Coordinates of C-alpha atoms in Angstrom, one line a residue:
M817 CA 106.2 215.7 169.6
D818 CA 103.4 213.3 168.4
L819 CA 102.9 214.2 164.8
T820 CA 100.3 213.1 162.1
R821 CA 101.5 212.2 158.6
P822 CA 99.7 213.6 155.5
F823 CA 98.1 211.0 153.2
L824 CA 99.7 212.5 150.1
K825 CA 103.2 212.3 148.9
W826 CA 104.3 215.8 148.2
A827 CA 107.5 217.4 146.9
G828 CA 108.5 220.0 149.4
G829 CA 106.1 218.7 152.0
K830 CA 106.8 220.0 155.5
Y831 CA 106.2 216.9 157.7
R832 CA 109.9 216.5 158.5
L833 CA 110.2 220.1 159.5
L834 CA 107.2 220.4 161.8
D835 CA 109.3 220.2 165.0
R836 CA 110.8 223.5 163.9
L837 CA 107.8 225.0 162.1
L838 CA 105.1 224.5 164.7
P839 CA 106.8 226.4 167.5
S840 CA 107.1 229.4 165.1
L841 CA 103.3 229.7 164.7
P842 CA 101.8 232.2 167.1
E843 CA 98.3 231.8 168.5
G844 CA 95.5 233.2 166.4
A845 CA 91.9 232.8 165.5
R846 CA 92.6 231.2 162.1
L847 CA 95.5 229.8 160.1
V848 CA 95.6 230.8 156.5
E849 CA 97.7 228.7 154.0
P850 CA 97.9 230.1 150.5
F851 CA 99.9 227.0 149.4
V852 CA 98.4 224.2 151.4
G853 CA 100.1 221.3 149.6
S854 CA 99.8 218.0 151.5
G855 CA 98.4 219.8 154.5
A856 CA 101.1 218.7 157.0
V857 CA 101.0 222.0 158.9
F858 CA 97.2 222.1 158.9
L859 CA 97.1 218.6 160.2
N860 CA 99.3 219.3 163.2
A861 CA 98.6 222.9 164.0
G862 CA 96.2 223.7 166.9
F863 CA 93.9 226.4 165.4
G864 CA 90.2 226.2 165.5
S865 CA 89.7 227.6 162.0
Y866 CA 91.5 227.3 158.7
L867 CA 91.5 228.8 155.2
L868 CA 93.3 226.3 153.0
C869 CA 94.1 227.4 149.4
D870 CA 96.0 226.2 146.4
L871 CA 96.1 226.7 142.7
N872 CA 95.7 223.0 142.0
P873 CA 92.0 222.2 141.6
D874 CA 92.6 218.5 141.9
L875 CA 94.2 218.9 145.3
I876 CA 91.4 221.1 146.7
G877 CA 88.8 218.9 145.0
L878 CA 90.3 215.8 146.7
Y879 CA 90.1 217.5 150.2
R880 CA 86.5 218.7 149.5
T881 CA 85.5 215.2 148.3
L882 CA 87.1 213.5 151.4
L883 CA 85.2 215.9 153.7
R884 CA 81.9 215.4 151.9
D885 CA 82.0 211.6 151.3
G886 CA 84.1 210.6 154.3
E887 CA 84.4 206.9 154.9
G888 CA 82.7 206.1 151.5
F889 CA 85.5 207.9 149.6
I890 CA 88.1 206.0 151.6
A891 CA 86.4 202.7 150.8
R892 CA 86.3 203.5 147.1
A893 CA 89.9 204.6 147.0
R894 CA 90.9 201.4 148.7
S895 CA 89.6 199.4 145.8
L896 CA 92.2 200.9 143.5
F897 CA 95.1 199.7 145.7
T898 CA 95.2 196.1 144.6
P899 CA 97.9 194.1 142.7
E900 CA 95.6 194.2 139.6
H901 CA 95.8 198.0 139.5
N902 CA 99.6 198.1 140.0
T903 CA 100.7 197.5 136.4
Q904 CA 101.9 200.0 133.8
E905 CA 99.0 199.1 131.5
V906 CA 96.4 199.8 134.1
F907 CA 98.2 202.9 135.4
L908 CA 98.3 204.4 131.9
R909 CA 94.6 203.7 131.4
L910 CA 93.7 205.3 134.7
R911 CA 95.9 208.2 134.0
A912 CA 94.2 208.7 130.7
E913 CA 90.8 208.5 132.4
F914 CA 91.9 211.1 134.9
N915 CA 93.0 213.5 132.2
A916 CA 89.8 213.0 130.2
S917 CA 87.4 213.4 133.2
S918 CA 85.7 216.5 134.4
D919 CA 84.0 214.8 137.3
V920 CA 85.4 216.0 140.6
E921 CA 84.8 212.8 142.5
A922 CA 86.3 210.6 139.8
R923 CA 89.3 212.9 139.5
S924 CA 89.7 212.9 143.3
L925 CA 89.9 209.1 143.5
L926 CA 92.3 208.9 140.6
F927 CA 94.4 211.8 141.9
L928 CA 95.0 209.8 145.1
Y929 CA 95.8 206.6 143.0
L930 CA 98.2 208.5 140.8
N931 CA 99.9 210.1 143.7
R932 CA 100.7 206.8 145.2
H933 CA 101.5 204.9 142.0
S934 CA 103.4 207.6 140.0
Y935 CA 107.2 207.9 139.9
N936 CA 108.4 209.4 143.2
G937 CA 104.8 210.5 144.0
L938 CA 105.3 213.6 141.8
V939 CA 102.4 215.9 140.9
R940 CA 103.2 217.4 137.5
Y941 CA 101.1 218.7 134.6
N942 CA 102.3 219.9 131.2
S943 CA 101.5 223.3 129.7
K944 CA 98.0 222.0 128.6
G945 CA 97.2 220.8 132.1
I946 CA 97.7 217.1 131.4
Y947 CA 99.0 215.0 134.2
N948 CA 102.1 213.3 132.8
V949 CA 104.1 211.6 135.6
P950 CA 105.2 208.1 134.6
F951 CA 104.4 204.8 136.4
G952 CA 106.4 204.4 139.6
K953 CA 106.9 200.6 139.4
Y954 CA 106.5 200.1 143.1
K955 CA 106.1 196.5 144.4
A956 CA 103.1 197.3 146.5
P957 CA 102.0 200.9 146.7
Y958 CA 100.9 201.9 150.3
F959 CA 97.2 202.7 150.8
P960 CA 97.2 205.5 153.4
E961 CA 94.0 204.5 155.2
R962 CA 95.2 205.5 158.6
E963 CA 96.4 208.9 157.3
L964 CA 93.2 209.5 155.3
T965 CA 91.1 208.8 158.4
A966 CA 93.3 211.2 160.5
F967 CA 92.9 213.9 157.9
L968 CA 89.1 213.4 157.8
T969 CA 88.9 213.5 161.6
K970 CA 90.8 216.8 161.6
L971 CA 88.5 218.2 158.9
R972 CA 85.5 217.3 160.9
D973 CA 86.9 218.7 164.2
C974 CA 87.5 222.2 163.0
D975 CA 86.1 225.0 160.9
V976 CA 87.8 224.7 157.5
A977 CA 87.3 226.5 154.2
F978 CA 88.9 225.6 150.9
A979 CA 89.6 227.8 147.8
V980 CA 91.2 227.3 144.5
Q981 CA 93.0 230.6 144.0
D982 CA 96.4 232.2 144.0
F983 CA 98.1 233.9 146.9
R984 CA 96.9 237.4 145.8
A985 CA 93.2 236.4 146.2
T986 CA 93.9 234.6 149.5
F987 CA 95.6 237.7 151.0
S988 CA 92.6 239.8 150.0
Q989 CA 90.5 237.6 152.4
L990 CA 92.6 238.1 155.5
R991 CA 90.8 239.3 158.6
K992 CA 91.8 240.3 162.1
G993 CA 93.2 237.4 164.1
D994 CA 94.6 235.5 161.1
V995 CA 98.0 233.9 161.1
V996 CA 99.6 233.3 157.7
Y997 CA 101.8 230.3 157.0
C998 CA 103.2 230.7 153.4
D999 CA 105.0 227.8 151.8
P1000 CA 105.4 228.8 148.1
P1001 CA 107.3 226.9 145.4
Y1002 CA 110.9 227.2 146.4
D1003 CA 113.1 229.5 144.5
G1004 CA 115.0 227.5 141.9
T1005 CA 113.5 224.2 143.0
F1006 CA 109.7 223.7 142.7
S1007 CA 108.9 226.4 140.2
G1008 CA 106.7 224.1 138.0
Y1009 CA 104.1 223.3 140.6
H1010 CA 101.3 224.1 138.2
A1011 CA 100.9 224.7 134.5
D1012 CA 101.7 228.4 134.7
G1013 CA 104.8 227.9 136.9
F1014 CA 105.9 230.2 139.7
T1015 CA 108.4 232.8 138.4
E1016 CA 111.0 235.0 139.9
D1017 CA 108.5 237.9 139.5
D1018 CA 106.0 235.9 141.6
Q1019 CA 108.6 235.5 144.3
Y1020 CA 109.1 239.3 144.3
H1021 CA 105.4 240.0 144.4
L1022 CA 104.8 237.4 147.1
A1023 CA 107.5 238.9 149.3
S1024 CA 106.1 242.4 148.8
V1025 CA 102.6 241.4 149.7
L1026 CA 103.8 239.4 152.8
E1027 CA 105.8 242.4 154.0
H1028 CA 102.7 244.7 153.6
R1029 CA 100.4 242.3 155.4
S1030 CA 103.0 241.9 158.2
S1031 CA 103.1 245.6 158.6
E1032 CA 99.3 245.6 159.0
G1033 CA 99.6 243.3 162.0
H1034 CA 99.2 239.8 160.6
P1035 CA 101.7 237.4 161.9
V1036 CA 103.5 235.9 158.8
I1037 CA 105.7 232.8 158.7
V1038 CA 107.2 231.9 155.3
S1039 CA 109.4 229.1 154.1
N1040 CA 111.7 229.1 151.1
S1041 CA 115.1 227.9 149.9
D1042 CA 118.3 229.5 151.1
T1043 CA 119.3 231.5 148.0
S1044 CA 120.6 235.0 147.4
L1045 CA 117.3 236.1 145.9
I1046 CA 115.3 234.9 148.9
R1047 CA 117.8 236.5 151.4
S1048 CA 117.4 239.7 149.6
L1049 CA 113.6 239.6 149.3
Y1050 CA 113.2 238.9 153.0
R1051 CA 116.1 241.0 154.4
N1052 CA 113.6 243.0 156.5

């Protein structure tokens, strides 16, 4: 299977599981992802239309900026991947600029820089919404130009809509012919994926909504960790 890598590092990303995930996706008019993350499934699925959602406005802002500015955005991002930018002093300065900025394009550029220069490529915010991952101390952070170009090509080749919203709002927008791939923060693992976290109550609510939507005829594929809670929630 010839697969395309996402350009972002992402905890819990699904690139390594695509050989198992993709055959599980039935045909449909549109793929809906309430937790799009790095977009590995979107990149490699064969739908003509997509609704890609996430609660992280920086993630969705980056995807929108890439689609709007294309090669210009890639060129500007490339300028941040130089030896001069790969020091702790510069990293901390740019991280502070990111946290202080309200400009979507500036935050998009810096979000990509931080993703590739931060420790383990983590994306983490404190309770006040401040990005606080430390410097990664990589010898030469990789600039994912080929992966950015592939992502941009996919965006241009299909009908794609983005939204910053939680899964409840996303499910309210389902329509006939939609296929849902749901990759929530895993139980007991990635619960802190945004400032408000993802609680056990959220896991219960998500499972309930997914079961309801499935009973309405929407094909639903969901990933999670193998825990007693998840086995119980998805026993049906």
